[in-house]
PDB file of C-alpha atoms in Angstrom:
ATOM      1  CA  MET A 964      16.700  41.660  26.973  1.00 41.00           C
ATOM      2  CA  ARG A 965      16.607  37.924  26.378  1.00 38.00           C
ATOM      3  CA  LEU A 966      17.346  36.400  23.018  1.00 39.00           C
ATOM      4  CA  ARG A 967      17.281  32.662  22.366  1.00 35.00           C
ATOM      5  CA  ASN A 968      19.852  31.942  19.721  1.00 35.00           C
ATOM      6  CA  PRO A 969      19.207  28.795  17.689  1.00 31.00           C
ATOM      7  CA  LEU A 970      22.195  26.724  18.740  1.00 33.00           C
ATOM      8  CA  LYS A 971      21.987  22.982  19.064  1.00 37.00           C
ATOM      9  CA  ILE A 972      24.570  20.951  20.900  1.00 38.00           C
ATOM     10  CA  VAL A 973      24.350  17.334  19.910  1.00 41.00           C
ATOM     11  CA  SER A 974      24.594  14.432  22.239  1.00 41.00           C
ATOM     12  CA  PRO A 975      27.834  14.015  24.143  1.00 42.00           C
ATOM     13  CA  ILE A 976      28.053  10.588  22.535  1.00 32.00           C
ATOM     14  CA  VAL A 977      29.141  12.530  19.473  1.00 32.00           C
ATOM     15  CA  VAL A 978      30.788  15.313  21.460  1.00 30.00           C
ATOM     16  CA  VAL A 979      30.750  17.729  18.553  1.00 30.00           C
ATOM     17  CA  VAL A 980      29.564  21.313  18.829  1.00 34.00           C
ATOM     18  CA  CYS A 981      27.512  22.078  15.754  1.00 36.00           C
ATOM     19  CA  VAL A 982      25.233  24.844  14.573  1.00 36.00           C
ATOM     20  CA  VAL A 983      22.035  23.753  12.897  1.00 34.00           C
ATOM     21  CA  LEU A 984      20.789  26.502  10.662  1.00 35.00           C
ATOM     22  CA  SER A 985      19.867  26.885   7.046  1.00 36.00           C
ATOM     23  CA  GLY A 986      19.967  29.751   4.616  1.00 39.00           C
ATOM     24  CA  CYS A 987      22.521  32.385   3.790  1.00 42.00           C
ATOM     25  CA  VAL A 988      23.955  35.100   5.994  1.00 46.00           C
ATOM     26  CA  THR A 989      21.581  38.062   6.001  1.00 49.00           C
ATOM     27  CA  GLU A 990      23.478  40.563   8.138  1.00 51.00           C
ATOM     28  CA  THR A 991      23.013  44.139   6.967  1.00 49.00           C
ATOM     29  CA  ASN A 992      25.852  46.640   7.079  1.00 53.00           C
ATOM     30  CA  ASP A 993      24.421  48.205  10.216  1.00 58.00           C
ATOM     31  CA  PRO A 994      21.397  46.453  11.754  1.00 52.00           C
ATOM     32  CA  LEU A 995      21.166  49.061  14.509  1.00 53.00           C
ATOM     33  CA  ALA A 996      20.846  51.846  11.959  1.00 47.00           C
ATOM     34  CA  GLN A 997      18.401  49.772   9.926  1.00 55.00           C
ATOM     35  CA  ASN A 998      16.157  48.824  12.851  1.00 52.00           C
ATOM     36  CA  LYS A 999      16.503  51.796  15.212  1.00 67.00           C
ATOM     37  CA  ASP A1000      15.954  49.111  17.852  1.00 80.00           C
ATOM     38  CA  PRO A1001      18.870  47.746  19.919  1.00 85.00           C
ATOM     39  CA  GLU A1002      17.119  44.457  20.738  1.00 87.00           C
ATOM     40  CA  LYS A1003      16.381  43.713  17.096  1.00 88.00           C
ATOM     41  CA  ALA A1004      19.915  44.702  16.147  1.00 88.00           C
ATOM     42  CA  VAL A1005      21.403  42.332  18.724  1.00 91.00           C
ATOM     43  CA  LYS A1006      19.164  39.523  17.494  1.00 91.00           C
ATOM     44  CA  THR A1007      20.294  40.166  13.918  1.00 91.00           C
ATOM     45  CA  TYR A1008      23.952  40.172  14.947  1.00 92.00           C
ATOM     46  CA  VAL A1009      23.631  36.929  16.935  1.00 93.00           C
ATOM     47  CA  GLU A1010      21.812  35.172  14.104  1.00 92.00           C
ATOM     48  CA  ALA A1011      24.403  36.363  11.589  1.00 93.00           C
ATOM     49  CA  ALA A1012      27.282  35.296  13.840  1.00 94.00           C
ATOM     50  CA  THR A1013      25.728  31.869  14.276  1.00 92.00           C
ATOM     51  CA  ARG A1014      25.537  31.433  10.524  1.00 93.00           C
ATOM     52  CA  TYR A1015      29.127  32.611  10.144  1.00 94.00           C
ATOM     53  CA  MET A1016      30.195  29.949  12.645  1.00 93.00           C
ATOM     54  CA  GLN A1017      28.259  27.351  10.701  1.00 92.00           C
ATOM     55  CA  LEU A1018      30.233  28.366   7.621  1.00 93.00           C
ATOM     56  CA  ASN A1019      33.498  28.464   9.617  1.00 92.00           C
ATOM     57  CA  GLN A1020      33.861  32.163   8.849  1.00 95.00           C
ATOM     58  CA  MET A1021      35.270  32.868  12.273  1.00 95.00           C
ATOM     59  CA  ALA A1022      36.613  36.361  11.560  1.00 96.00           C
ATOM     60  CA  ASN A1023      33.154  37.490  10.476  1.00 95.00           C
ATOM     61  CA  ALA A1024      31.588  35.767  13.485  1.00 95.00           C
ATOM     62  CA  ASP A1025      34.048  37.513  15.802  1.00 96.00           C
ATOM     63  CA  ARG A1026      33.337  40.915  14.280  1.00 95.00           C
ATOM     64  CA  THR A1027      29.574  40.440  14.463  1.00 94.00           C
ATOM     65  CA  LEU A1028      29.578  39.126  18.023  1.00 96.00           C
ATOM     66  CA  LYS A1029      31.671  42.077  19.154  1.00 95.00           C
ATOM     67  CA  ARG A1030      29.002  44.399  17.788  1.00 94.00           C
ATOM     68  CA  ALA A1031      26.295  42.496  19.642  1.00 94.00           C
ATOM     69  CA  HIS A1032      28.336  42.530  22.837  1.00 95.00           C
ATOM     70  CA  GLU A1033      28.915  46.270  22.593  1.00 94.00           C
ATOM     71  CA  ILE A1034      25.153  46.840  22.532  1.00 93.00           C
ATOM     72  CA  ALA A1035      24.121  44.211  25.106  1.00 94.00           C
ATOM     73  CA  PRO A1036      27.099  42.857  27.095  1.00 95.00           C
ATOM     74  CA  ASP A1037      24.852  41.111  29.620  1.00 95.00           C
ATOM     75  CA  ASP A1038      22.430  39.524  27.169  1.00 95.00           C
ATOM     76  CA  PRO A1039      22.325  35.729  27.781  1.00 95.00           C
ATOM     77  CA  ALA A1040      22.022  34.836  24.091  1.00 94.00           C
ATOM     78  CA  VAL A1041      25.012  37.006  23.188  1.00 96.00           C
ATOM     79  CA  ASN A1042      27.106  35.358  25.887  1.00 96.00           C
ATOM     80  CA  ASN A1043      25.914  31.892  24.869  1.00 95.00           C
ATOM     81  CA  ALA A1044      26.982  32.620  21.292  1.00 96.00           C
ATOM     82  CA  LEU A1045      30.344  33.921  22.499  1.00 97.00           C
ATOM     83  CA  ALA A1046      30.830  30.723  24.514  1.00 96.00           C
ATOM     84  CA  LEU A1047      30.161  28.690  21.387  1.00 95.00           C
ATOM     85  CA  PHE A1048      32.585  30.854  19.424  1.00 96.00           C
ATOM     86  CA  TYR A1049      35.361  30.284  21.958  1.00 96.00           C
ATOM     87  CA  THR A1050      34.538  26.575  22.108  1.00 94.00           C
ATOM     88  CA  ILE A1051      35.249  26.358  18.391  1.00 94.00           C
ATOM     89  CA  GLU A1052      38.412  28.415  18.883  1.00 95.00           C
ATOM     90  CA  GLY A1053      39.542  26.210  21.779  1.00 94.00           C
ATOM     91  CA  GLU A1054      39.848  29.019  24.336  1.00 96.00           C
ATOM     92  CA  ASP A1055      38.698  27.277  27.501  1.00 96.00           C
ATOM     93  CA  GLU A1056      38.895  30.217  29.905  1.00 96.00           C
ATOM     94  CA  GLN A1057      36.671  32.286  27.661  1.00 97.00           C
ATOM     95  CA  VAL A1058      34.225  29.414  27.205  1.00 96.00           C
ATOM     96  CA  GLU A1059      33.810  29.109  30.969  1.00 96.00           C
ATOM     97  CA  ARG A1060      33.519  32.858  31.368  1.00 97.00           C
ATOM     98  CA  TYR A1061      30.760  33.338  28.820  1.00 97.00           C
ATOM     99  CA  TYR A1062      28.694  30.275  29.708  1.00 97.00           C
ATOM    100  CA  LYS A1063      28.731  31.332  33.354  1.00 97.00           C
ATOM    101  CA  LYS A1064      27.823  34.869  32.343  1.00 96.00           C
ATOM    102  CA  ALA A1065      24.960  33.622  30.155  1.00 96.00           C
ATOM    103  CA  LEU A1066      23.588  31.509  32.991  1.00 96.00           C
ATOM    104  CA  SER A1067      24.007  34.210  35.623  1.00 94.00           C
ATOM    105  CA  GLY A1068      21.935  36.460  33.382  1.00 93.00           C
ATOM    106  CA  ASP A1069      19.243  33.825  32.913  1.00 92.00           C
ATOM    107  CA  GLN A1070      19.201  30.812  35.228  1.00 92.00           C
ATOM    108  CA  ALA A1071      16.371  29.328  33.148  1.00 93.00           C
ATOM    109  CA  PHE A1072      18.333  29.428  29.866  1.00 93.00           C
ATOM    110  CA  SER A1073      18.357  25.655  29.438  1.00 94.00           C
ATOM    111  CA  GLN A1074      19.806  25.700  25.932  1.00 91.00           C
ATOM    112  CA  ALA A1075      22.910  27.474  27.210  1.00 93.00           C
ATOM    113  CA  ARG A1076      23.090  25.118  30.195  1.00 95.00           C
ATOM    114  CA  ASN A1077      22.839  22.114  27.869  1.00 93.00           C
ATOM    115  CA  ASN A1078      25.564  23.593  25.667  1.00 93.00           C
ATOM    116  CA  TYR A1079      27.746  24.126  28.730  1.00 95.00           C
ATOM    117  CA  ALA A1080      27.180  20.521  29.818  1.00 95.00           C
ATOM    118  CA  SER A1081      28.273  19.294  26.393  1.00 93.00           C
ATOM    119  CA  TYR A1082      31.457  21.333  26.718  1.00 94.00           C
ATOM    120  CA  LEU A1083      32.092  19.904  30.206  1.00 96.00           C
ATOM    121  CA  TYR A1084      31.611  16.386  28.856  1.00 94.00           C
ATOM    122  CA  ARG A1085      34.204  16.976  26.161  1.00 93.00           C
ATOM    123  CA  LYS A1086      36.606  18.056  28.910  1.00 94.00           C
ATOM    124  CA  GLU A1087      35.840  14.804  30.790  1.00 95.00           C
ATOM    125  CA  ARG A1088      34.331  16.783  33.649  1.00 96.00           C
ATOM    126  CA  TYR A1089      31.484  14.322  33.886  1.00 96.00           C
ATOM    127  CA  GLN A1090      30.151  15.179  37.342  1.00 97.00           C
ATOM    128  CA  ASP A1091      30.083  18.876  36.455  1.00 97.00           C
ATOM    129  CA  ALA A1092      28.164  17.991  33.289  1.00 96.00           C
ATOM    130  CA  ILE A1093      25.726  15.910  35.332  1.00 97.00           C
ATOM    131  CA  ASP A1094      25.112  18.833  37.680  1.00 97.00           C
ATOM    132  CA  GLN A1095      24.157  21.040  34.731  1.00 96.00           C
ATOM    133  CA  LEU A1096      22.062  18.425  32.936  1.00 96.00           C
ATOM    134  CA  GLU A1097      20.048  17.558  36.030  1.00 97.00           C
ATOM    135  CA  LYS A1098      18.895  21.175  36.081  1.00 96.00           C
ATOM    136  CA  VAL A1099      18.040  21.099  32.374  1.00 96.00           C
ATOM    137  CA  ALA A1100      16.048  17.892  32.803  1.00 96.00           C
ATOM    138  CA  LYS A1101      13.880  19.589  35.446  1.00 96.00           C
ATOM    139  CA  ASP A1102      12.919  22.421  33.089  1.00 96.00           C
ATOM    140  CA  TYR A1103       9.507  21.377  31.779  1.00 95.00           C
ATOM    141  CA  ARG A1104       9.457  24.327  29.394  1.00 94.00           C
ATOM    142  CA  TYR A1105      12.588  23.157  27.610  1.00 93.00           C
ATOM    143  CA  GLN A1106      11.468  21.534  24.392  1.00 92.00           C
ATOM    144  CA  ARG A1107      14.473  19.215  24.192  1.00 92.00           C
ATOM    145  CA  ARG A1108      14.283  17.681  27.665  1.00 95.00           C
ATOM    146  CA  TYR A1109      14.622  14.250  26.084  1.00 95.00           C
ATOM    147  CA  THR A1110      18.090  15.222  24.871  1.00 94.00           C
ATOM    148  CA  ALA A1111      19.033  16.317  28.382  1.00 94.00           C
ATOM    149  CA  PHE A1112      17.943  12.945  29.759  1.00 97.00           C
ATOM    150  CA  GLU A1113      19.887  11.098  27.072  1.00 96.00           C
ATOM    151  CA  ASN A1114      22.994  13.152  27.745  1.00 95.00           C
ATOM    152  CA  LEU A1115      22.518  12.545  31.464  1.00 96.00           C
ATOM    153  CA  GLY A1116      22.465   8.817  30.816  1.00 97.00           C
ATOM    154  CA  VAL A1117      25.709   8.993  28.881  1.00 97.00           C
ATOM    155  CA  CYS A1118      27.364  10.962  31.687  1.00 97.00           C
ATOM    156  CA  TYR A1119      26.074   8.595  34.357  1.00 98.00           C
ATOM    157  CA  LEU A1120      27.690   5.701  32.495  1.00 98.00           C
ATOM    158  CA  LYS A1121      30.988   7.581  32.528  1.00 97.00           C
ATOM    159  CA  VAL A1122      30.915   7.743  36.336  1.00 98.00           C
ATOM    160  CA  GLY A1123      29.743   4.143  36.736  1.00 97.00           C
ATOM    161  CA  GLU A1124      26.144   4.878  37.735  1.00 98.00           C
ATOM    162  CA  ARG A1125      24.424   2.202  35.626  1.00 98.00           C
ATOM    163  CA  GLU A1126      21.010   2.347  37.254  1.00 98.00           C
ATOM    164  CA  ASP A1127      20.839   6.121  37.074  1.00 98.00           C
ATOM    165  CA  ALA A1128      21.864   5.836  33.426  1.00 98.00           C
ATOM    166  CA  ARG A1129      19.129   3.297  32.756  1.00 98.00           C
ATOM    167  CA  LYS A1130      16.513   5.557  34.348  1.00 98.00           C
ATOM    168  CA  ALA A1131      17.715   8.544  32.325  1.00 98.00           C
ATOM    169  CA  PHE A1132      17.634   6.645  29.020  1.00 98.00           C
ATOM    170  CA  ASN A1133      14.144   5.356  29.790  1.00 98.00           C
ATOM    171  CA  ARG A1134      12.976   8.901  30.562  1.00 98.00           C
ATOM    172  CA  ALA A1135      14.422  10.054  27.249  1.00 98.00           C
ATOM    173  CA  LEU A1136      12.438   7.371  25.427  1.00 98.00           C
ATOM    174  CA  GLN A1137       9.270   8.256  27.312  1.00 98.00           C
ATOM    175  CA  LEU A1138       9.566  11.795  25.996  1.00 98.00           C
ATOM    176  CA  ASN A1139      10.703  10.844  22.496  1.00 97.00           C
ATOM    177  CA  THR A1140      10.566   7.256  21.251  1.00 97.00           C
ATOM    178  CA  ASN A1141      12.874   8.028  18.332  1.00 97.00           C
ATOM    179  CA  MET A1142      16.148   8.153  20.308  1.00 97.00           C
ATOM    180  CA  PRO A1143      18.764   5.794  18.810  1.00 97.00           C
ATOM    181  CA  VAL A1144      21.474   6.480  21.395  1.00 97.00           C
ATOM    182  CA  SER A1145      19.204   5.798  24.370  1.00 98.00           C
ATOM    183  CA  THR A1146      17.798   2.706  22.684  1.00 98.00           C
ATOM    184  CA  LEU A1147      21.220   1.252  21.958  1.00 98.00           C
ATOM    185  CA  GLU A1148      22.593   2.052  25.407  1.00 98.00           C
ATOM    186  CA  LEU A1149      19.615   0.271  26.960  1.00 99.00           C
ATOM    187  CA  ALA A1150      20.303  -2.703  24.691  1.00 99.00           C
ATOM    188  CA  GLU A1151      23.867  -2.883  25.951  1.00 98.00           C
ATOM    189  CA  LEU A1152      22.806  -2.547  29.574  1.00 99.00           C
ATOM    190  CA  ALA A1153      20.334  -5.394  29.079  1.00 99.00           C
ATOM    191  CA  LEU A1154      23.045  -7.489  27.422  1.00 98.00           C
ATOM    192  CA  GLU A1155      25.389  -6.886  30.350  1.00 98.00           C
ATOM    193  CA  ASP A1156      22.587  -7.938  32.706  1.00 98.00           C
ATOM    194  CA  GLY A1157      22.069 -11.177  30.779  1.00 98.00           C
ATOM    195  CA  ASP A1158      18.549 -10.268  29.667  1.00 98.00           C
ATOM    196  CA  ASN A1159      18.600 -11.607  26.115  1.00 98.00           C
ATOM    197  CA  GLN A1160      14.923 -10.932  25.426  1.00 98.00           C
ATOM    198  CA  LEU A1161      15.155  -7.280  26.412  1.00 98.00           C
ATOM    199  CA  THR A1162      18.421  -6.874  24.505  1.00 99.00           C
ATOM    200  CA  GLU A1163      16.797  -8.229  21.373  1.00 98.00           C
ATOM    201  CA  ARG A1164      13.789  -5.956  21.799  1.00 98.00           C
ATOM    202  CA  TYR A1165      15.921  -2.826  22.032  1.00 98.00           C
ATOM    203  CA  LEU A1166      18.173  -3.979  19.216  1.00 98.00           C
ATOM    204  CA  ARG A1167      15.217  -4.516  16.890  1.00 98.00           C
ATOM    205  CA  LYS A1168      13.849  -1.117  17.795  1.00 98.00           C
ATOM    206  CA  TYR A1169      17.206   0.512  17.084  1.00 98.00           C
ATOM    207  CA  GLU A1170      17.417  -1.196  13.693  1.00 96.00           C
ATOM    208  CA  LYS A1171      14.050   0.324  12.760  1.00 97.00           C
ATOM    209  CA  ILE A1172      14.993   3.903  13.596  1.00 97.00           C
ATOM    210  CA  ALA A1173      18.698   4.219  12.787  1.00 97.00           C
ATOM    211  CA  PRO A1174      21.320   2.979  10.319  1.00 97.00           C
ATOM    212  CA  SER A1175      23.807   0.304  11.272  1.00 98.00           C
ATOM    213  CA  SER A1176      26.544   1.312  13.675  1.00 98.00           C
ATOM    214  CA  PRO A1177      29.604  -0.513  15.016  1.00 98.00           C
ATOM    215  CA  LYS A1178      28.112  -0.694  18.499  1.00 98.00           C
ATOM    216  CA  GLN A1179      24.802  -2.066  17.270  1.00 98.00           C
ATOM    217  CA  LEU A1180      26.483  -4.768  15.191  1.00 98.00           C
ATOM    218  CA  TRP A1181      28.792  -5.790  18.037  1.00 99.00           C
ATOM    219  CA  ILE A1182      25.835  -6.060  20.417  1.00 99.00           C
ATOM    220  CA  GLY A1183      24.101  -8.186  17.792  1.00 98.00           C
ATOM    221  CA  ILE A1184      27.088 -10.509  17.506  1.00 98.00           C
ATOM    222  CA  ARG A1185      27.313 -11.045  21.258  1.00 99.00           C
ATOM    223  CA  LEU A1186      23.566 -11.553  21.608  1.00 98.00           C
ATOM    224  CA  GLN A1187      23.339 -14.094  18.796  1.00 98.00           C
ATOM    225  CA  ARG A1188      26.328 -15.980  20.169  1.00 98.00           C
ATOM    226  CA  ARG A1189      24.392 -16.424  23.395  1.00 98.00           C
ATOM    227  CA  LEU A1190      21.321 -17.512  21.493  1.00 97.00           C
ATOM    228  CA  GLY A1191      23.360 -19.952  19.406  1.00 98.00           C
ATOM    229  CA  ASP A1192      22.347 -18.554  16.020  1.00 98.00           C
ATOM    230  CA  LYS A1193      25.516 -18.953  13.968  1.00 97.00           C
ATOM    231  CA  ASP A1194      23.946 -17.567  10.793  1.00 98.00           C
ATOM    232  CA  LYS A1195      22.989 -14.297  12.473  1.00 98.00           C
ATOM    233  CA  VAL A1196      26.396 -14.075  14.113  1.00 98.00           C
ATOM    234  CA  ALA A1197      27.994 -14.434  10.690  1.00 98.00           C
ATOM    235  CA  SER A1198      25.658 -11.826   9.199  1.00 98.00           C
ATOM    236  CA  TYR A1199      26.397  -9.249  11.892  1.00 98.00           C
ATOM    237  CA  ALA A1200      30.116 -10.013  11.714  1.00 98.00           C
ATOM    238  CA  LEU A1201      30.215  -9.605   7.938  1.00 98.00           C
ATOM    239  CA  ALA A1202      28.429  -6.259   8.187  1.00 98.00           C
ATOM    240  CA  LEU A1203      30.826  -5.081  10.899  1.00 98.00           C
ATOM    241  CA  LYS A1204      33.854  -6.096   8.849  1.00 98.00           C
ATOM    242  CA  SER A1205      32.647  -4.585   5.583  1.00 98.00           C
ATOM    243  CA  MET A1206      31.157  -1.366   6.952  1.00 98.00           C
ATOM    244  CA  PHE A1207      33.384  -0.524   9.925  1.00 98.00           C
ATOM    245  CA  PRO A1208      36.722  -2.338   9.528  1.00 98.00           C
ATOM    246  CA  GLY A1209      38.625   0.282  11.508  1.00 98.00           C
ATOM    247  CA  SER A1210      36.236   0.456  14.452  1.00 98.00           C
ATOM    248  CA  ASP A1211      37.041  -0.510  18.021  1.00 98.00           C
ATOM    249  CA  GLU A1212      34.092  -2.891  17.878  1.00 98.00           C
ATOM    250  CA  TYR A1213      35.576  -4.792  14.950  1.00 98.00           C
ATOM    251  CA  LYS A1214      38.879  -5.033  16.806  1.00 98.00           C
ATOM    252  CA  ALA A1215      37.001  -6.390  19.824  1.00 98.00           C
ATOM    253  CA  TYR A1216      35.226  -8.908  17.612  1.00 98.00           C
ATOM    254  CA  LYS A1217      38.500 -10.157  16.129  1.00 98.00           C
ATOM    255  CA  ALA A1218      40.028 -10.408  19.592  1.00 98.00           C
ATOM    256  CA  SER A1219      37.069 -12.523  20.707  1.00 97.00           C
ATOM    257  CA  LEU A1220      37.581 -15.201  18.048  1.00 95.00           C
TER     258      LEU A1220
END
């Protein structure tokens, strides 16, 4: 049986494993007895466990996942959920075991592959993450391909592949124009290339779709310095100081004075 559990791994830029769900936990005392259907019972257990993880009720999540695993030990969604559980618990061997088991049970399970790539990124195994994300990006059925391309771009930057990163970020924006991370990374790449016009275009786009960030403000400062607009430099600098005084970008700004 194949169950798609509703897990969402956010961009490796954030490198946080989070569960995006709403509502309360609706696990019954015995879903198998209630449903008389093992597949429905497993789905109920996985959904309940996911909500328990969202609420940081790890003992309940553990108990519920064990029930699901007893019924369907080879189910990809069960193993994906177990991998997430052990990611939260920091048990790396188990994370590897269950992601690999999930993917061996369903090579086309792109959500699990994307989750695994996010885990690999957090472990600074960037090339391994790239290998997984390249497969996700080729899955035209995967509804969040744009996220895979964005994550690919971030990983490419980590291994020094700027042009591959640029292509990946552009593909992300082709699939979804509302991608702040891709937009800002393209702004920085343009700035590094000395293309002030393109930098400004991406920066303006970012400012329309996302709140201020340290990186955005620092790019703005460097761009306006090049353009010779002291008032805009001062405006960006004031925002960086007041909003993000402890950021690396503010430290870099002070060091540049």
